[in-house]
């Protein structure tokens, strides 16, 4: 688990984030990550197997009234060619351990309705509970 900080590192991992966020352009990705790192304590971790990038996880503290100390998983992706091989479970367990070490007692994430396999993974492999819906409105 390696924290990605430098612009060159962000450029190197963008291809994998693009699997999760295909609408995101490389320059926007770098700009948003840098902004979130400065203002929201966002951290992006890369996971490697034998020197090859296999997963990414973006996290940040989530301080709201309805949680105690929660770590929010903003982005989580495993290379589409490497899924269903145990990497996702391994990497999220590392994130859970990191969260505990940092004093968090909950983790939370949201996932698009269309990601049915991801939902099954979170519920069955990671023992996470589906607790609600996220509502969104685009303001013009």
PDB file of C-alpha atoms in Angstrom:
ATOM      1  CA  UNK A   1       0.000   0.000   0.000  1.00  0.00           C
ATOM      2  CA  UNK A   2       1.717   3.149  -1.230  1.00  0.00           C
ATOM      3  CA  UNK A   3       0.384   6.666  -0.864  1.00  0.00           C
ATOM      4  CA  UNK A   4       0.339   8.516  -4.187  1.00  0.00           C
ATOM      5  CA  UNK A   5       1.290  12.161  -3.760  1.00  0.00           C
ATOM      6  CA  UNK A   6       3.447  13.481  -6.603  1.00  0.00           C
ATOM      7  CA  UNK A   7       2.029  14.649  -9.928  1.00  0.00           C
ATOM      8  CA  UNK A   8       4.151  12.095 -11.794  1.00  0.00           C
ATOM      9  CA  UNK A   9       2.725   9.316  -9.605  1.00  0.00           C
ATOM     10  CA  UNK A  10      -0.817  10.536 -10.275  1.00  0.00           C
ATOM     11  CA  UNK A  11      -0.100  10.462 -14.005  1.00  0.00           C
ATOM     12  CA  UNK A  12       1.159   6.881 -13.686  1.00  0.00           C
ATOM     13  CA  UNK A  13      -1.979   5.603 -11.916  1.00  0.00           C
ATOM     14  CA  UNK A  14      -4.586   7.593 -13.853  1.00  0.00           C
ATOM     15  CA  UNK A  15      -5.281   4.746 -16.301  1.00  0.00           C
ATOM     16  CA  UNK A  16      -6.643   2.620 -13.455  1.00  0.00           C
ATOM     17  CA  UNK A  17      -8.732   5.389 -11.894  1.00  0.00           C
ATOM     18  CA  UNK A  18     -10.118   5.928 -15.395  1.00  0.00           C
ATOM     19  CA  UNK A  19     -11.604   2.408 -15.257  1.00  0.00           C
ATOM     20  CA  UNK A  20     -13.738   3.559 -12.317  1.00  0.00           C
ATOM     21  CA  UNK A  21     -14.243   7.151 -13.479  1.00  0.00           C
ATOM     22  CA  UNK A  22     -14.236   7.040 -17.314  1.00  0.00           C
ATOM     23  CA  UNK A  23     -15.633  10.577 -17.575  1.00  0.00           C
ATOM     24  CA  UNK A  24     -12.571  11.964 -15.774  1.00  0.00           C
ATOM     25  CA  UNK A  25      -9.759  13.501 -17.818  1.00  0.00           C
ATOM     26  CA  UNK A  26      -6.152  13.164 -16.643  1.00  0.00           C
ATOM     27  CA  UNK A  27      -5.636  16.878 -15.954  1.00  0.00           C
ATOM     28  CA  UNK A  28      -8.909  17.100 -14.000  1.00  0.00           C
ATOM     29  CA  UNK A  29      -7.950  14.006 -12.009  1.00  0.00           C
ATOM     30  CA  UNK A  30      -4.611  15.486 -10.985  1.00  0.00           C
ATOM     31  CA  UNK A  31      -6.139  18.881 -10.179  1.00  0.00           C
ATOM     32  CA  UNK A  32      -8.957  17.369  -8.082  1.00  0.00           C
ATOM     33  CA  UNK A  33      -6.686  15.009  -6.171  1.00  0.00           C
ATOM     34  CA  UNK A  34      -4.214  17.807  -5.391  1.00  0.00           C
ATOM     35  CA  UNK A  35      -7.068  20.056  -4.207  1.00  0.00           C
ATOM     36  CA  UNK A  36      -8.588  17.317  -2.048  1.00  0.00           C
ATOM     37  CA  UNK A  37      -5.194  16.462  -0.563  1.00  0.00           C
ATOM     38  CA  UNK A  38      -4.735  20.095   0.492  1.00  0.00           C
ATOM     39  CA  UNK A  39      -8.258  20.810   1.729  1.00  0.00           C
ATOM     40  CA  UNK A  40      -9.924  17.522   2.742  1.00  0.00           C
ATOM     41  CA  UNK A  41      -7.094  15.277   3.943  1.00  0.00           C
ATOM     42  CA  UNK A  42      -7.740  13.002   0.944  1.00  0.00           C
ATOM     43  CA  UNK A  43      -5.266  10.181   0.492  1.00  0.00           C
ATOM     44  CA  UNK A  44      -4.875   8.001  -2.574  1.00  0.00           C
ATOM     45  CA  UNK A  45      -3.285   4.600  -2.044  1.00  0.00           C
ATOM     46  CA  UNK A  46      -1.976   2.332  -4.787  1.00  0.00           C
ATOM     47  CA  UNK A  47      -1.654  -1.427  -4.413  1.00  0.00           C
ATOM     48  CA  UNK A  48       0.952  -3.378  -6.344  1.00  0.00           C
ATOM     49  CA  UNK A  49       1.580  -7.050  -7.003  1.00  0.00           C
ATOM     50  CA  UNK A  50       5.085  -7.918  -8.206  1.00  0.00           C
ATOM     51  CA  UNK A  51       5.637  -4.281  -9.181  1.00  0.00           C
ATOM     52  CA  UNK A  52       2.419  -4.058 -11.205  1.00  0.00           C
ATOM     53  CA  UNK A  53      -0.378  -1.638 -10.283  1.00  0.00           C
ATOM     54  CA  UNK A  54      -3.493  -3.648  -9.410  1.00  0.00           C
ATOM     55  CA  UNK A  55      -5.664  -1.408  -7.225  1.00  0.00           C
ATOM     56  CA  UNK A  56      -6.374   2.136  -6.060  1.00  0.00           C
ATOM     57  CA  UNK A  57      -8.258   3.430  -3.053  1.00  0.00           C
ATOM     58  CA  UNK A  58      -9.024   7.066  -2.272  1.00  0.00           C
ATOM     59  CA  UNK A  59     -10.050   7.874   1.295  1.00  0.00           C
ATOM     60  CA  UNK A  60     -10.769  10.834   3.551  1.00  0.00           C
ATOM     61  CA  UNK A  61     -12.162  11.508   7.011  1.00  0.00           C
ATOM     62  CA  UNK A  62     -15.948  11.862   7.043  1.00  0.00           C
ATOM     63  CA  UNK A  63     -17.028  14.061   9.929  1.00  0.00           C
ATOM     64  CA  UNK A  64     -20.820  14.296  10.122  1.00  0.00           C
ATOM     65  CA  UNK A  65     -23.304  14.237  12.980  1.00  0.00           C
ATOM     66  CA  UNK A  66     -24.670  10.788  12.171  1.00  0.00           C
ATOM     67  CA  UNK A  67     -21.291   9.003  12.460  1.00  0.00           C
ATOM     68  CA  UNK A  68     -18.711   8.802  15.159  1.00  0.00           C
ATOM     69  CA  UNK A  69     -15.252   8.691  13.558  1.00  0.00           C
ATOM     70  CA  UNK A  70     -15.731   7.491   9.984  1.00  0.00           C
ATOM     71  CA  UNK A  71     -13.278   6.997   7.132  1.00  0.00           C
ATOM     72  CA  UNK A  72     -14.968   7.474   3.767  1.00  0.00           C
ATOM     73  CA  UNK A  73     -13.850   5.438   0.780  1.00  0.00           C
ATOM     74  CA  UNK A  74     -14.271   7.848  -2.119  1.00  0.00           C
ATOM     75  CA  UNK A  75     -12.778   5.657  -4.827  1.00  0.00           C
ATOM     76  CA  UNK A  76     -11.953   1.959  -4.947  1.00  0.00           C
ATOM     77  CA  UNK A  77     -10.957   0.066  -8.063  1.00  0.00           C
ATOM     78  CA  UNK A  78      -9.154  -3.154  -8.934  1.00  0.00           C
ATOM     79  CA  UNK A  79      -7.806  -3.625 -12.456  1.00  0.00           C
ATOM     80  CA  UNK A  80     -10.638  -5.208 -14.473  1.00  0.00           C
ATOM     81  CA  UNK A  81      -8.244  -7.927 -15.705  1.00  0.00           C
ATOM     82  CA  UNK A  82      -7.407  -8.899 -12.121  1.00  0.00           C
ATOM     83  CA  UNK A  83     -10.833  -9.014 -10.462  1.00  0.00           C
ATOM     84  CA  UNK A  84     -12.236 -12.062  -8.640  1.00  0.00           C
ATOM     85  CA  UNK A  85      -8.744 -13.116  -7.552  1.00  0.00           C
ATOM     86  CA  UNK A  86      -8.901 -11.898  -3.956  1.00  0.00           C
ATOM     87  CA  UNK A  87      -7.126  -8.568  -4.479  1.00  0.00           C
ATOM     88  CA  UNK A  88     -10.124  -6.393  -3.614  1.00  0.00           C
ATOM     89  CA  UNK A  89     -10.647  -8.148  -0.284  1.00  0.00           C
ATOM     90  CA  UNK A  90      -6.926  -7.997   0.496  1.00  0.00           C
ATOM     91  CA  UNK A  91      -6.718  -4.273  -0.285  1.00  0.00           C
ATOM     92  CA  UNK A  92      -9.875  -3.285   1.598  1.00  0.00           C
ATOM     93  CA  UNK A  93      -8.649  -5.241   4.612  1.00  0.00           C
ATOM     94  CA  UNK A  94      -5.467  -3.145   4.463  1.00  0.00           C
ATOM     95  CA  UNK A  95      -7.607   0.011   4.341  1.00  0.00           C
ATOM     96  CA  UNK A  96      -9.649  -1.234   7.317  1.00  0.00           C
ATOM     97  CA  UNK A  97      -6.441  -1.831   9.274  1.00  0.00           C
ATOM     98  CA  UNK A  98      -5.184   1.629   8.320  1.00  0.00           C
ATOM     99  CA  UNK A  99      -8.501   3.130   9.478  1.00  0.00           C
ATOM    100  CA  UNK A 100      -8.241   1.385  12.856  1.00  0.00           C
ATOM    101  CA  UNK A 101      -4.617   2.506  13.271  1.00  0.00           C
ATOM    102  CA  UNK A 102      -5.701   6.098  12.589  1.00  0.00           C
ATOM    103  CA  UNK A 103      -8.442   5.916  15.232  1.00  0.00           C
ATOM    104  CA  UNK A 104     -11.466   5.511  12.953  1.00  0.00           C
ATOM    105  CA  UNK A 105     -14.196   3.108  14.045  1.00  0.00           C
ATOM    106  CA  UNK A 106     -16.281   3.000  10.847  1.00  0.00           C
ATOM    107  CA  UNK A 107     -15.751   2.960   7.111  1.00  0.00           C
ATOM    108  CA  UNK A 108     -18.348   3.959   4.558  1.00  0.00           C
ATOM    109  CA  UNK A 109     -18.650   4.157   0.796  1.00  0.00           C
ATOM    110  CA  UNK A 110     -21.309   4.736  -1.818  1.00  0.00           C
ATOM    111  CA  UNK A 111     -21.651   2.714  -4.998  1.00  0.00           C
ATOM    112  CA  UNK A 112     -23.635   3.302  -8.174  1.00  0.00           C
ATOM    113  CA  UNK A 113     -26.790   1.195  -8.630  1.00  0.00           C
ATOM    114  CA  UNK A 114     -25.290  -0.360 -11.773  1.00  0.00           C
ATOM    115  CA  UNK A 115     -22.334  -1.903  -9.920  1.00  0.00           C
ATOM    116  CA  UNK A 116     -24.196  -5.029  -8.823  1.00  0.00           C
ATOM    117  CA  UNK A 117     -21.072  -7.212  -8.616  1.00  0.00           C
ATOM    118  CA  UNK A 118     -19.382  -4.600  -6.438  1.00  0.00           C
ATOM    119  CA  UNK A 119     -22.403  -4.575  -4.108  1.00  0.00           C
ATOM    120  CA  UNK A 120     -22.249  -8.362  -3.769  1.00  0.00           C
ATOM    121  CA  UNK A 121     -18.533  -8.097  -3.028  1.00  0.00           C
ATOM    122  CA  UNK A 122     -19.024  -5.470  -0.309  1.00  0.00           C
ATOM    123  CA  UNK A 123     -21.850  -7.393   1.354  1.00  0.00           C
ATOM    124  CA  UNK A 124     -20.598 -10.969   1.017  1.00  0.00           C
ATOM    125  CA  UNK A 125     -16.812 -10.694   1.029  1.00  0.00           C
ATOM    126  CA  UNK A 126     -16.335  -7.574   3.164  1.00  0.00           C
ATOM    127  CA  UNK A 127     -19.313  -8.025   5.518  1.00  0.00           C
ATOM    128  CA  UNK A 128     -20.525  -4.465   4.925  1.00  0.00           C
ATOM    129  CA  UNK A 129     -24.142  -3.441   5.450  1.00  0.00           C
ATOM    130  CA  UNK A 130     -26.229  -1.621   2.870  1.00  0.00           C
ATOM    131  CA  UNK A 131     -27.581   1.260   4.952  1.00  0.00           C
ATOM    132  CA  UNK A 132     -29.220   3.764   2.625  1.00  0.00           C
ATOM    133  CA  UNK A 133     -29.345   5.663  -0.618  1.00  0.00           C
ATOM    134  CA  UNK A 134     -27.478   8.704  -1.892  1.00  0.00           C
ATOM    135  CA  UNK A 135     -29.609  11.403  -3.522  1.00  0.00           C
ATOM    136  CA  UNK A 136     -28.189  13.881  -6.001  1.00  0.00           C
ATOM    137  CA  UNK A 137     -29.445  16.844  -7.986  1.00  0.00           C
ATOM    138  CA  UNK A 138     -27.481  18.749 -10.610  1.00  0.00           C
ATOM    139  CA  UNK A 139     -27.886  22.487 -10.079  1.00  0.00           C
ATOM    140  CA  UNK A 140     -27.987  24.603 -13.212  1.00  0.00           C
TER     141      UNK A 140
END
